[in-house]
């Protein structure tokens, strides 16, 4: 009937929201990784990485791989479509890194595609690593989970000084107290 149709339309349309002026944060699953920049004696540096559920592989900016052994990609040139445009890679390297915000003591070793520049990120960690390590990205509460550790998404505009995640010190204090 016409009345039913009218109420469905109103339901679907929803109620108009008053215009609220507020800054909308652009939160993303960003982690800071410690990346080993050379073979032999480790020389780790901190890089900003995006956990990218849409990415099939892993990318790193060439500026951090100068002292690593680069190999020609077995697939030749690979093109990646990103929001920032098309990235082209034809080199890979074996990368070693940790994700201290989640687990400080787990060394990850993985093949990374080397590219010139990725804008806001130094590194992109794709589905293959996340699936292998069982890292979950949960948009419902904007948290990253990995084997008992969790970390909130970060604002894309923040830097390491304001957004490096350190677990609640209360839980650390409690563990230290128990250890005595």
Short mmCIF file of C-alpha atoms in Angstrom, two decimals:
data_model
loop_
_atom_site.label_atom_id
_atom_site.label_comp_id
_atom_site.label_asym_id
_atom_site.label_seq_id
_atom_site.Cartn_x
_atom_site.Cartn_y
_atom_site.Cartn_z
CA UNK A 1 0.00 0.00 0.00
CA UNK A 2 1.01 3.63 -0.45
CA UNK A 3 1.40 4.22 3.29
CA UNK A 4 3.86 1.34 3.70
CA UNK A 5 5.93 2.63 0.81
CA UNK A 6 6.07 6.09 2.36
CA UNK A 7 7.35 4.76 5.72
CA UNK A 8 10.02 2.61 3.98
CA UNK A 9 11.22 5.65 2.05
CA UNK A 10 11.44 7.64 5.30
CA UNK A 11 13.36 4.78 6.94
CA UNK A 12 15.84 4.54 4.08
CA UNK A 13 16.19 8.30 3.82
CA UNK A 14 16.92 8.65 7.54
CA UNK A 15 16.71 11.78 9.60
CA UNK A 16 18.64 14.85 8.47
CA UNK A 17 21.72 15.35 10.64
CA UNK A 18 22.45 18.84 11.96
CA UNK A 19 25.61 20.28 10.46
CA UNK A 20 28.34 19.81 13.03
CA UNK A 21 31.67 21.44 12.44
CA UNK A 22 34.42 19.10 13.60
CA UNK A 23 37.75 17.83 12.35
CA UNK A 24 37.36 14.36 10.92
CA UNK A 25 40.38 12.21 11.62
CA UNK A 26 41.67 10.01 8.84
CA UNK A 27 42.57 6.91 10.87
CA UNK A 28 44.49 4.09 9.19
CA UNK A 29 46.28 0.87 10.21
CA UNK A 30 49.75 2.47 10.31
CA UNK A 31 52.63 0.85 12.22
CA UNK A 32 56.19 1.89 12.88
CA UNK A 33 58.61 -0.88 11.94
CA UNK A 34 62.28 -1.32 12.80
CA UNK A 35 63.87 -2.16 9.45
CA UNK A 36 67.40 -3.54 9.06
CA UNK A 37 69.04 -1.38 6.37
CA UNK A 38 72.11 -3.54 5.71
CA UNK A 39 73.52 -7.04 5.51
CA UNK A 40 75.90 -8.24 8.22
CA UNK A 41 75.90 -6.07 11.34
CA UNK A 42 72.30 -4.90 11.84
CA UNK A 43 71.59 -1.20 11.38
CA UNK A 44 67.87 -0.77 12.12
CA UNK A 45 65.94 2.41 11.46
CA UNK A 46 62.30 3.24 12.19
CA UNK A 47 60.00 3.38 9.17
CA UNK A 48 56.34 4.27 8.79
CA UNK A 49 54.39 1.40 7.24
CA UNK A 50 50.80 0.92 6.14
CA UNK A 51 49.16 -2.44 6.80
CA UNK A 52 47.39 -2.73 3.45
CA UNK A 53 44.65 -5.36 3.20
CA UNK A 54 44.23 -4.36 -0.45
CA UNK A 55 47.88 -4.98 -1.31
CA UNK A 56 48.91 -8.43 -2.51
CA UNK A 57 52.62 -7.91 -1.79
CA UNK A 58 55.02 -5.67 0.12
CA UNK A 59 56.74 -2.50 -0.99
CA UNK A 60 59.63 -0.50 0.41
CA UNK A 61 61.14 2.79 -0.67
CA UNK A 62 64.51 2.33 -2.40
CA UNK A 63 66.14 4.96 -0.15
CA UNK A 64 66.25 2.35 2.69
CA UNK A 65 67.66 -0.53 0.61
CA UNK A 66 70.93 0.96 -0.66
CA UNK A 67 73.06 -1.45 1.44
CA UNK A 68 70.91 -4.54 0.81
CA UNK A 69 71.30 -7.08 -1.98
CA UNK A 70 68.76 -6.19 -4.66
CA UNK A 71 67.61 -8.79 -7.16
CA UNK A 72 65.91 -8.35 -10.50
CA UNK A 73 62.29 -9.34 -10.01
CA UNK A 74 61.56 -12.79 -11.43
CA UNK A 75 58.38 -11.37 -12.98
CA UNK A 76 60.20 -8.49 -14.66
CA UNK A 77 58.58 -5.10 -14.19
CA UNK A 78 55.54 -5.00 -11.90
CA UNK A 79 53.06 -2.12 -11.94
CA UNK A 80 51.08 -1.26 -8.81
CA UNK A 81 47.96 0.90 -8.86
CA UNK A 82 47.79 3.08 -5.76
CA UNK A 83 45.74 6.13 -4.77
CA UNK A 84 48.93 8.16 -5.35
CA UNK A 85 49.27 6.85 -8.90
CA UNK A 86 51.07 3.93 -10.58
CA UNK A 87 54.23 2.58 -8.98
CA UNK A 88 56.66 0.56 -11.06
CA UNK A 89 59.07 -1.96 -9.56
CA UNK A 90 61.56 -4.36 -11.10
CA UNK A 91 63.76 -5.10 -8.06
CA UNK A 92 63.18 -7.05 -4.86
CA UNK A 93 65.16 -7.50 -1.66
CA UNK A 94 64.96 -9.70 1.39
CA UNK A 95 63.86 -7.39 4.18
CA UNK A 96 64.23 -7.96 7.91
CA UNK A 97 62.03 -6.00 10.29
CA UNK A 98 60.13 -6.03 13.57
CA UNK A 99 56.85 -4.36 14.54
CA UNK A 100 57.73 -3.22 18.11
CA UNK A 101 54.34 -1.62 18.74
CA UNK A 102 52.85 -5.14 18.64
CA UNK A 103 55.74 -7.58 19.30
CA UNK A 104 59.25 -6.25 19.88
CA UNK A 105 61.03 -9.61 19.71
CA UNK A 106 59.72 -11.17 16.48
CA UNK A 107 61.97 -10.80 13.46
CA UNK A 108 60.09 -10.89 10.16
CA UNK A 109 62.04 -11.75 7.04
CA UNK A 110 60.20 -11.30 3.75
CA UNK A 111 60.65 -10.44 0.09
CA UNK A 112 59.92 -6.77 -0.54
CA UNK A 113 59.43 -5.02 -3.86
CA UNK A 114 61.65 -1.96 -4.09
CA UNK A 115 60.16 1.24 -5.51
CA UNK A 116 61.13 4.90 -5.67
CA UNK A 117 58.64 6.72 -3.44
CA UNK A 118 55.29 5.96 -1.83
CA UNK A 119 54.35 9.39 -0.48
CA UNK A 120 53.19 9.19 3.15
CA UNK A 121 54.67 5.71 3.76
CA UNK A 122 58.17 4.25 3.74
CA UNK A 123 56.83 0.72 3.47
CA UNK A 124 53.61 -1.12 2.65
CA UNK A 125 52.92 -4.47 4.32
CA UNK A 126 50.51 -6.52 2.22
CA UNK A 127 48.14 -9.43 2.67
CA UNK A 128 50.77 -12.17 2.33
CA UNK A 129 52.71 -11.09 5.44
CA UNK A 130 49.56 -10.32 7.44
CA UNK A 131 47.99 -13.66 6.54
CA UNK A 132 51.15 -15.60 7.36
CA UNK A 133 51.62 -13.82 10.72
CA UNK A 134 47.87 -13.81 11.44
CA UNK A 135 47.65 -10.01 11.83
CA UNK A 136 44.04 -8.80 11.91
CA UNK A 137 42.87 -5.32 10.95
CA UNK A 138 39.49 -4.59 12.53
CA UNK A 139 37.76 -1.51 11.18
CA UNK A 140 34.76 -1.88 13.54
CA UNK A 141 36.88 -0.65 16.48
CA UNK A 142 39.83 0.69 14.45
CA UNK A 143 42.35 -1.69 16.03
CA UNK A 144 45.17 -3.91 14.76
CA UNK A 145 45.51 -7.29 16.50
CA UNK A 146 48.46 -9.68 16.42
CA UNK A 147 48.75 -12.72 18.67
CA UNK A 148 47.52 -11.18 21.92
CA UNK A 149 48.75 -7.64 21.24
CA UNK A 150 46.62 -4.80 19.96
CA UNK A 151 47.17 -1.26 18.73
CA UNK A 152 44.80 1.53 17.65
CA UNK A 153 44.75 2.95 14.12
CA UNK A 154 46.69 6.20 13.70
CA UNK A 155 45.77 9.55 12.20
CA UNK A 156 47.44 9.76 8.79
CA UNK A 157 48.56 13.34 9.57
CA UNK A 158 50.36 12.50 12.82
CA UNK A 159 54.06 11.78 13.07
CA UNK A 160 56.09 9.32 15.16
CA UNK A 161 56.45 11.80 18.04
CA UNK A 162 52.70 12.00 18.56
CA UNK A 163 51.48 8.58 17.44
CA UNK A 164 54.03 5.87 18.31
CA UNK A 165 51.96 3.38 20.30
CA UNK A 166 53.24 2.20 23.68
CA UNK A 167 51.13 -0.26 25.66
CA UNK A 168 49.41 0.96 28.82
CA UNK A 169 52.16 1.28 31.48
CA UNK A 170 49.80 -0.03 34.21
CA UNK A 171 49.88 -3.53 32.74
CA UNK A 172 53.68 -3.40 32.48
CA UNK A 173 53.96 -2.24 36.09
CA UNK A 174 51.67 -5.05 37.20
CA UNK A 175 53.87 -7.63 35.45
CA UNK A 176 57.03 -6.20 36.99
CA UNK A 177 55.41 -6.27 40.41
CA UNK A 178 54.42 -9.94 39.97
CA UNK A 179 57.95 -10.88 38.90
CA UNK A 180 59.49 -9.90 42.29
#
